[in-house]
Structures are given as C-alpha cells and as structure tokens.
C-alpha cells in the first residue's frame, strides 16, 4: 500500500526548501505527501502571516501537481494542535496503511520537547530529512529511541504501519523562511527561493513586505 506521509510546518512562507524536500521524499518513499500548516499556540511567537494567509500561499504553491496535497485540518481545529492527535486522527482514517511523519533534521532534534513524543512511534514512522547546517547528531534520548527503530532500507517502511525511523539524503538546499522574511522586508524579491505561484497574486506575499 502506498504510504501516506505528512510534512508539517509553519510555512511562513512555504519555500523551495520545503517543496523540494517534500517532493524528493515523495519520490524516495513512493508516498502520497500531505503538506500540513501548523496552527501556532498563543504562547509561541506568532507567524508573520495569518493561518488563512499561510494556507492560501500553500495552495498557490501546490497548484498544477497532485503529488503534494495541502491539508489544513490543524488550522481548522480550535485550540492548540498536537502532532500526536493529528496522527491518531489520520490513523483512524487510513487503517493499517503505513503513515510517515517527515521532519527536517532540526525539527527532529527538537522532538523530545514535543507533547507525548514517544507515542509518535506507535502511530507513525519518522523520516528525517537532511538539512544543511544541521548536525546529524541528536540528543541522547533521541539517539536511544532511534537505535532500536532505525532502518537503512527505505522499502522496509512499507512492511509495517508505524515504528521505524529512516534518514533521507535529499538535495541540500540552504533556504529558510526566516531568511526569506528578512529579504522581503528589505524590499528584495527572493524570486527563486519561492515557488512561482506566490508571485501570481501580489496579496500573497504582502504580509512580509515593508510598506
Ligand atoms: P523558519 O525559518 O521560520 O523557522 P523554516 O524554513 O525552518 O522556517 P518551517 O515551516 O519551520 O520552515 O519548517 C517546516 C519543516 O520543514 C521542518 O520539518 C523543517 O525542518 C523543514 N525544512 C524547512 N526548510 C528546509 C530545508 N531547506 N531543507 C530541508 N527541510 C527543511
């Protein structure tokens, strides 16, 4: 069965680093990938663009292809959204089909700070995407959790519905939303760091421009 993979993020804004990572992961894992913008809890720094604006940018970025699908369920839910709850919800929808959580290496390194993080392995596999400038060494408790779950053979993820960790060597692109927000604020264009769809409608990038 084709695995279902989830790629979450603030996507403030979604950029070529996200899209290429998701695309290459889809190819390597032969998976359907859902791109899931996160709602950011009130105690965290608010994204520059609103939830609705981030979802509009994502939809514009994904137009014209069907391998990466936008999924805005976390934005539609009231209150804080935890990945573990989203994964349980998806698990109920897909039965035994393999479910894969895609995480950039920086996000993966922060996993021990997530709500009920150990439970994530009961519900999904995790695929860690290499990211330039981020060490492949992880905190001890994460290395320990990984040791017994690590698989070298990507095809192994299809044999069970959850519980393994793989690392994906994707094309390294040193692009971050933080840097793009800085460029746009300075009146620069960031044209080729962003998907072309974001330039179709001037209102999409307006939240980042300085007027
Ligand atoms: P910011 O600079 O605002 O923190 P970001 O560019 O890191 O944003 P996020 O939306 O926070 O983007 O990231 C969502 C997911 O995408 C995370 O798992 C992150 O590790 C991954 N990711 C972001 N940029 C890249 C990249 N250039 N290469 C690989 N993975 C990436």
mmCIF file of C-alpha atoms and ligand atoms in Angstrom:
data_model
loop_
_atom_site.group_PDB
_atom_site.id
_atom_site.type_symbol
_atom_site.label_atom_id
_atom_site.label_comp_id
_atom_site.label_asym_id
_atom_site.label_seq_id
_atom_site.Cartn_x
_atom_site.Cartn_y
_atom_site.Cartn_z
ATOM 1 C CA UNK A 1 0.000 0.000 0.000
ATOM 2 C CA UNK A 2 1.328 3.459 -0.886
ATOM 3 C CA UNK A 3 2.370 5.121 2.385
ATOM 4 C CA UNK A 4 0.783 8.383 3.484
ATOM 5 C CA UNK A 5 3.397 10.943 4.541
ATOM 6 C CA UNK A 6 2.781 14.141 6.489
ATOM 7 C CA UNK A 7 5.002 17.189 6.206
ATOM 8 C CA UNK A 8 4.058 19.829 8.747
ATOM 9 C CA UNK A 9 5.445 23.290 9.255
ATOM 10 C CA UNK A 10 4.674 26.893 9.921
ATOM 11 C CA UNK A 11 5.193 27.571 6.203
ATOM 12 C CA UNK A 12 5.603 31.302 6.858
ATOM 13 C CA UNK A 13 6.031 31.355 3.842
ATOM 14 C CA UNK A 14 6.296 27.941 2.167
ATOM 15 C CA UNK A 15 9.542 27.920 0.152
ATOM 16 C CA UNK A 16 11.536 25.858 -2.328
ATOM 17 C CA UNK A 17 13.422 24.141 0.534
ATOM 18 C CA UNK A 18 10.125 22.737 1.871
ATOM 19 C CA UNK A 19 8.733 21.859 -1.525
ATOM 20 C CA UNK A 20 11.802 20.116 -2.854
ATOM 21 C CA UNK A 21 12.228 18.205 0.415
ATOM 22 C CA UNK A 22 8.605 17.035 0.266
ATOM 23 C CA UNK A 23 8.865 16.191 -3.432
ATOM 24 C CA UNK A 24 12.061 14.168 -3.124
ATOM 25 C CA UNK A 25 10.680 12.380 -0.044
ATOM 26 C CA UNK A 26 7.535 11.522 -2.033
ATOM 27 C CA UNK A 27 9.704 10.042 -4.776
ATOM 28 C CA UNK A 28 12.088 8.172 -2.478
ATOM 29 C CA UNK A 29 9.296 6.678 -0.372
ATOM 30 C CA UNK A 30 6.776 6.388 -3.208
ATOM 31 C CA UNK A 31 4.321 8.100 -0.891
ATOM 32 C CA UNK A 32 1.407 10.486 -1.117
ATOM 33 C CA UNK A 33 2.529 13.583 0.808
ATOM 34 C CA UNK A 34 0.184 15.921 2.678
ATOM 35 C CA UNK A 35 1.585 19.347 3.491
ATOM 36 C CA UNK A 36 0.058 20.446 6.774
ATOM 37 C CA UNK A 37 0.369 24.043 8.003
ATOM 38 C CA UNK A 38 0.569 24.177 11.800
ATOM 39 C CA UNK A 39 -1.511 26.418 13.973
ATOM 40 C CA UNK A 40 0.876 28.131 16.339
ATOM 41 C CA UNK A 41 -0.099 28.152 20.023
ATOM 42 C CA UNK A 42 -0.706 31.570 21.609
ATOM 43 C CA UNK A 43 2.392 31.357 23.863
ATOM 44 C CA UNK A 44 4.729 30.984 20.875
ATOM 45 C CA UNK A 45 5.925 33.820 18.635
ATOM 46 C CA UNK A 46 3.135 34.451 16.159
ATOM 47 C CA UNK A 47 3.917 33.800 12.488
ATOM 48 C CA UNK A 48 4.077 36.930 10.312
ATOM 49 C CA UNK A 49 1.250 35.726 8.065
ATOM 50 C CA UNK A 50 -2.095 34.613 9.486
ATOM 51 C CA UNK A 51 -3.226 30.999 9.347
ATOM 52 C CA UNK A 52 -5.524 31.800 6.403
ATOM 53 C CA UNK A 53 -2.725 33.593 4.527
ATOM 54 C CA UNK A 54 -0.296 30.693 5.096
ATOM 55 C CA UNK A 55 -2.898 28.249 3.802
ATOM 56 C CA UNK A 56 -3.540 30.436 0.716
ATOM 57 C CA UNK A 57 0.198 30.536 -0.045
ATOM 58 C CA UNK A 58 0.453 26.788 0.328
ATOM 59 C CA UNK A 59 -2.469 26.192 -2.046
ATOM 60 C CA UNK A 60 -0.952 28.597 -4.592
ATOM 61 C CA UNK A 61 2.429 26.846 -4.294
ATOM 62 C CA UNK A 62 0.958 23.396 -4.858
ATOM 63 C CA UNK A 63 -1.172 24.246 -7.894
ATOM 64 C CA UNK A 64 -0.562 22.195 -11.036
ATOM 65 C CA UNK A 65 0.590 18.923 -9.485
ATOM 66 C CA UNK A 66 -1.049 16.182 -7.449
ATOM 67 C CA UNK A 67 1.757 14.507 -5.556
ATOM 68 C CA UNK A 68 1.847 17.045 -2.714
ATOM 69 C CA UNK A 69 -1.587 17.770 -1.265
ATOM 70 C CA UNK A 70 -2.461 20.621 1.121
ATOM 71 C CA UNK A 71 -4.210 19.544 4.331
ATOM 72 C CA UNK A 72 -5.339 22.363 6.621
ATOM 73 C CA UNK A 73 -7.031 20.291 9.341
ATOM 74 C CA UNK A 74 -4.794 21.700 12.112
ATOM 75 C CA UNK A 75 -5.799 25.253 11.224
ATOM 76 C CA UNK A 76 -9.468 24.354 11.283
ATOM 77 C CA UNK A 77 -9.243 22.860 14.784
ATOM 78 C CA UNK A 78 -9.942 25.127 17.767
ATOM 79 C CA UNK A 79 -7.177 25.446 20.367
ATOM 80 C CA UNK A 80 -3.612 24.127 20.262
ATOM 81 C CA UNK A 81 -2.881 21.318 17.883
ATOM 82 C CA UNK A 82 -0.563 18.475 18.791
ATOM 83 C CA UNK A 83 1.050 16.298 16.143
ATOM 84 C CA UNK A 84 0.224 13.175 18.147
ATOM 85 C CA UNK A 85 -3.505 13.994 17.964
ATOM 86 C CA UNK A 86 -3.303 14.659 14.233
ATOM 87 C CA UNK A 87 -1.510 11.371 13.648
ATOM 88 C CA UNK A 88 -4.117 9.450 15.693
ATOM 89 C CA UNK A 89 -6.865 11.106 13.659
ATOM 90 C CA UNK A 90 -5.136 10.099 10.413
ATOM 91 C CA UNK A 91 -4.527 6.588 11.699
ATOM 92 C CA UNK A 92 -8.260 6.201 12.328
ATOM 93 C CA UNK A 93 -8.902 7.297 8.740
ATOM 94 C CA UNK A 94 -6.348 5.087 6.963
ATOM 95 C CA UNK A 95 -6.391 1.823 8.913
ATOM 96 C CA UNK A 96 -3.150 -0.145 8.606
ATOM 97 C CA UNK A 97 -1.667 1.854 5.724
ATOM 98 C CA UNK A 98 1.922 2.987 6.524
ATOM 99 C CA UNK A 99 1.943 6.530 7.937
ATOM 100 C CA UNK A 100 5.177 8.542 7.814
ATOM 101 C CA UNK A 101 5.945 11.782 9.595
ATOM 102 C CA UNK A 102 8.511 13.786 7.594
ATOM 103 C CA UNK A 103 10.727 16.006 9.718
ATOM 104 C CA UNK A 104 13.698 18.168 8.818
ATOM 105 C CA UNK A 105 16.761 17.304 10.934
ATOM 106 C CA UNK A 106 16.314 20.489 13.029
ATOM 107 C CA UNK A 107 12.698 19.638 13.822
ATOM 108 C CA UNK A 108 13.626 16.042 14.614
ATOM 109 C CA UNK A 109 16.348 17.180 17.039
ATOM 110 C CA UNK A 110 13.650 19.030 18.989
ATOM 111 C CA UNK A 111 11.335 16.002 19.215
ATOM 112 C CA UNK A 112 11.943 15.296 22.943
ATOM 113 C CA UNK A 113 10.264 18.651 23.641
ATOM 114 C CA UNK A 114 7.045 17.588 21.887
ATOM 115 C CA UNK A 115 3.851 16.578 23.667
ATOM 116 C CA UNK A 116 3.772 12.739 24.172
ATOM 117 C CA UNK A 117 6.669 12.354 21.732
ATOM 118 C CA UNK A 118 7.451 8.694 22.442
ATOM 119 C CA UNK A 119 3.901 7.797 21.446
ATOM 120 C CA UNK A 120 4.522 9.136 17.933
ATOM 121 C CA UNK A 121 6.351 5.895 17.082
ATOM 122 C CA UNK A 122 3.245 3.852 17.961
ATOM 123 C CA UNK A 123 1.273 5.665 15.289
ATOM 124 C CA UNK A 124 3.758 6.555 12.523
ATOM 125 C CA UNK A 125 7.185 6.014 11.065
ATOM 126 C CA UNK A 126 9.506 9.018 11.043
ATOM 127 C CA UNK A 127 11.631 10.027 8.054
ATOM 128 C CA UNK A 128 14.326 12.569 8.900
ATOM 129 C CA UNK A 129 15.270 14.898 6.059
ATOM 130 C CA UNK A 130 18.802 16.153 5.995
ATOM 131 C CA UNK A 131 19.059 19.940 6.246
ATOM 132 C CA UNK A 132 22.254 21.910 5.549
ATOM 133 C CA UNK A 133 23.872 23.380 8.636
ATOM 134 C CA UNK A 134 22.090 20.938 10.952
ATOM 135 C CA UNK A 135 24.160 18.255 12.656
ATOM 136 C CA UNK A 136 23.164 14.627 12.186
ATOM 137 C CA UNK A 137 23.880 14.048 15.895
ATOM 138 C CA UNK A 138 20.794 14.096 18.051
ATOM 139 C CA UNK A 139 20.169 14.405 21.812
ATOM 140 C CA UNK A 140 20.964 11.199 23.752
ATOM 141 C CA UNK A 141 17.399 10.160 24.493
ATOM 142 C CA UNK A 142 16.533 10.555 20.817
ATOM 143 C CA UNK A 143 19.590 8.561 19.666
ATOM 144 C CA UNK A 144 18.490 5.839 22.091
ATOM 145 C CA UNK A 145 14.932 5.818 20.809
ATOM 146 C CA UNK A 146 16.285 5.720 17.248
ATOM 147 C CA UNK A 147 18.788 2.898 17.799
ATOM 148 C CA UNK A 148 16.169 0.186 18.004
ATOM 149 C CA UNK A 149 13.990 1.680 15.279
ATOM 150 C CA UNK A 150 16.466 2.734 12.628
ATOM 151 C CA UNK A 151 16.103 1.196 9.153
ATOM 152 C CA UNK A 152 18.545 1.599 6.277
ATOM 153 C CA UNK A 153 16.247 0.096 3.688
ATOM 154 C CA UNK A 154 13.513 2.600 2.845
ATOM 155 C CA UNK A 155 11.330 -0.153 1.411
ATOM 156 C CA UNK A 156 11.122 -1.599 4.952
ATOM 157 C CA UNK A 157 8.704 1.200 5.861
ATOM 158 C CA UNK A 158 6.026 -0.403 3.699
ATOM 159 C CA UNK A 159 6.068 -3.627 5.650
ATOM 160 C CA UNK A 160 4.645 -2.176 8.864
ATOM 161 C CA UNK A 161 2.320 0.701 9.560
ATOM 162 C CA UNK A 162 4.469 2.525 12.175
ATOM 163 C CA UNK A 163 7.508 2.402 14.459
ATOM 164 C CA UNK A 164 10.628 2.869 12.307
ATOM 165 C CA UNK A 165 12.989 5.763 11.616
ATOM 166 C CA UNK A 166 14.789 6.371 8.314
ATOM 167 C CA UNK A 167 17.061 9.165 7.168
ATOM 168 C CA UNK A 168 16.619 10.659 3.715
ATOM 169 C CA UNK A 169 19.537 12.216 1.882
ATOM 170 C CA UNK A 170 17.741 14.866 -0.109
ATOM 171 C CA UNK A 171 19.323 17.598 -2.230
ATOM 172 C CA UNK A 172 20.634 20.043 0.382
ATOM 173 C CA UNK A 173 19.101 23.486 -0.053
ATOM 174 C CA UNK A 174 20.079 26.074 2.490
ATOM 175 C CA UNK A 175 16.826 28.011 2.432
ATOM 176 C CA UNK A 176 14.837 29.150 5.451
ATOM 177 C CA UNK A 177 11.607 31.081 5.871
ATOM 178 C CA UNK A 178 13.381 33.360 8.346
ATOM 179 C CA UNK A 179 15.855 34.478 5.677
ATOM 180 C CA UNK A 180 13.086 34.921 3.115
ATOM 181 C CA UNK A 181 11.078 37.099 5.526
ATOM 182 C CA UNK A 182 14.184 39.272 6.031
ATOM 183 C CA UNK A 183 14.737 39.639 2.274
ATOM 184 C CA UNK A 184 11.123 40.563 1.600
ATOM 185 C CA UNK A 185 11.079 43.045 4.476
ATOM 186 C CA UNK A 186 14.155 44.704 2.964
ATOM 187 C CA UNK A 187 12.291 45.152 -0.302
ATOM 188 C CA UNK A 188 14.090 42.325 -2.089
ATOM 189 C CA UNK A 189 12.270 39.843 -4.281
ATOM 190 C CA UNK A 190 13.506 36.357 -3.181
ATOM 191 C CA UNK A 191 12.125 35.319 -6.554
ATOM 192 C CA UNK A 192 13.868 31.984 -6.975
ATOM 193 C CA UNK A 193 13.746 30.910 -3.349
ATOM 194 C CA UNK A 194 9.974 30.834 -3.525
ATOM 195 C CA UNK A 195 7.535 28.868 -5.696
ATOM 196 C CA UNK A 196 6.432 30.802 -8.749
ATOM 197 C CA UNK A 197 2.758 30.556 -7.694
ATOM 198 C CA UNK A 198 3.405 33.014 -4.856
ATOM 199 C CA UNK A 199 4.093 35.760 -7.412
ATOM 200 C CA UNK A 200 0.797 35.288 -9.296
ATOM 201 C CA UNK A 201 -1.100 37.416 -6.819
ATOM 202 C CA UNK A 202 0.623 40.340 -5.080
ATOM 203 C CA UNK A 203 -1.540 39.920 -1.995
ATOM 204 C CA UNK A 204 0.058 36.552 -1.154
ATOM 205 C CA UNK A 205 3.450 37.971 -0.155
ATOM 206 C CA UNK A 206 2.042 41.295 1.097
ATOM 207 C CA UNK A 207 2.250 40.251 4.800
ATOM 208 C CA UNK A 208 6.055 40.231 4.528
ATOM 209 C CA UNK A 209 6.625 43.399 2.549
ATOM 210 C CA UNK A 210 7.501 46.602 4.273
ATOM 211 C CA UNK A 211 5.288 49.472 3.183
HETATM 212 P P1 LIG B 1 11.651 29.421 9.987
HETATM 213 O O1 LIG B 1 12.913 29.928 9.345
HETATM 214 O O2 LIG B 1 10.519 30.396 10.069
HETATM 215 O O3 LIG B 1 11.907 28.696 11.305
HETATM 216 P P2 LIG B 1 11.681 27.055 8.253
HETATM 217 O O4 LIG B 1 12.225 27.485 6.932
HETATM 218 O O5 LIG B 1 12.560 26.269 9.166
HETATM 219 O O6 LIG B 1 11.032 28.303 8.999
HETATM 220 P P3 LIG B 1 9.308 25.539 8.943
HETATM 221 O O7 LIG B 1 7.947 25.818 8.406
HETATM 222 O O8 LIG B 1 9.597 25.868 10.347
HETATM 223 O O9 LIG B 1 10.368 26.244 7.944
HETATM 224 O O10 LIG B 1 9.700 24.032 8.670
HETATM 225 C C1 LIG B 1 8.787 23.011 8.400
HETATM 226 C C2 LIG B 1 9.546 21.718 8.173
HETATM 227 O O11 LIG B 1 10.370 21.844 7.016
HETATM 228 C C3 LIG B 1 10.512 21.336 9.316
HETATM 229 O O12 LIG B 1 10.484 19.924 9.476
HETATM 230 C C4 LIG B 1 11.855 21.805 8.785
HETATM 231 O O13 LIG B 1 12.922 21.082 9.344
HETATM 232 C C5 LIG B 1 11.716 21.511 7.295
HETATM 233 N N1 LIG B 1 12.544 22.364 6.442
HETATM 234 C C6 LIG B 1 12.461 23.698 6.311
HETATM 235 N N2 LIG B 1 13.364 24.156 5.424
HETATM 236 C C7 LIG B 1 14.042 23.075 4.974
HETATM 237 C C8 LIG B 1 15.123 22.897 4.032
HETATM 238 N N3 LIG B 1 15.677 23.937 3.405
HETATM 239 N N4 LIG B 1 15.566 21.635 3.817
HETATM 240 C C9 LIG B 1 15.004 20.578 4.473
HETATM 241 N N5 LIG B 1 13.984 20.677 5.370
HETATM 242 C C10 LIG B 1 13.502 21.904 5.619
#
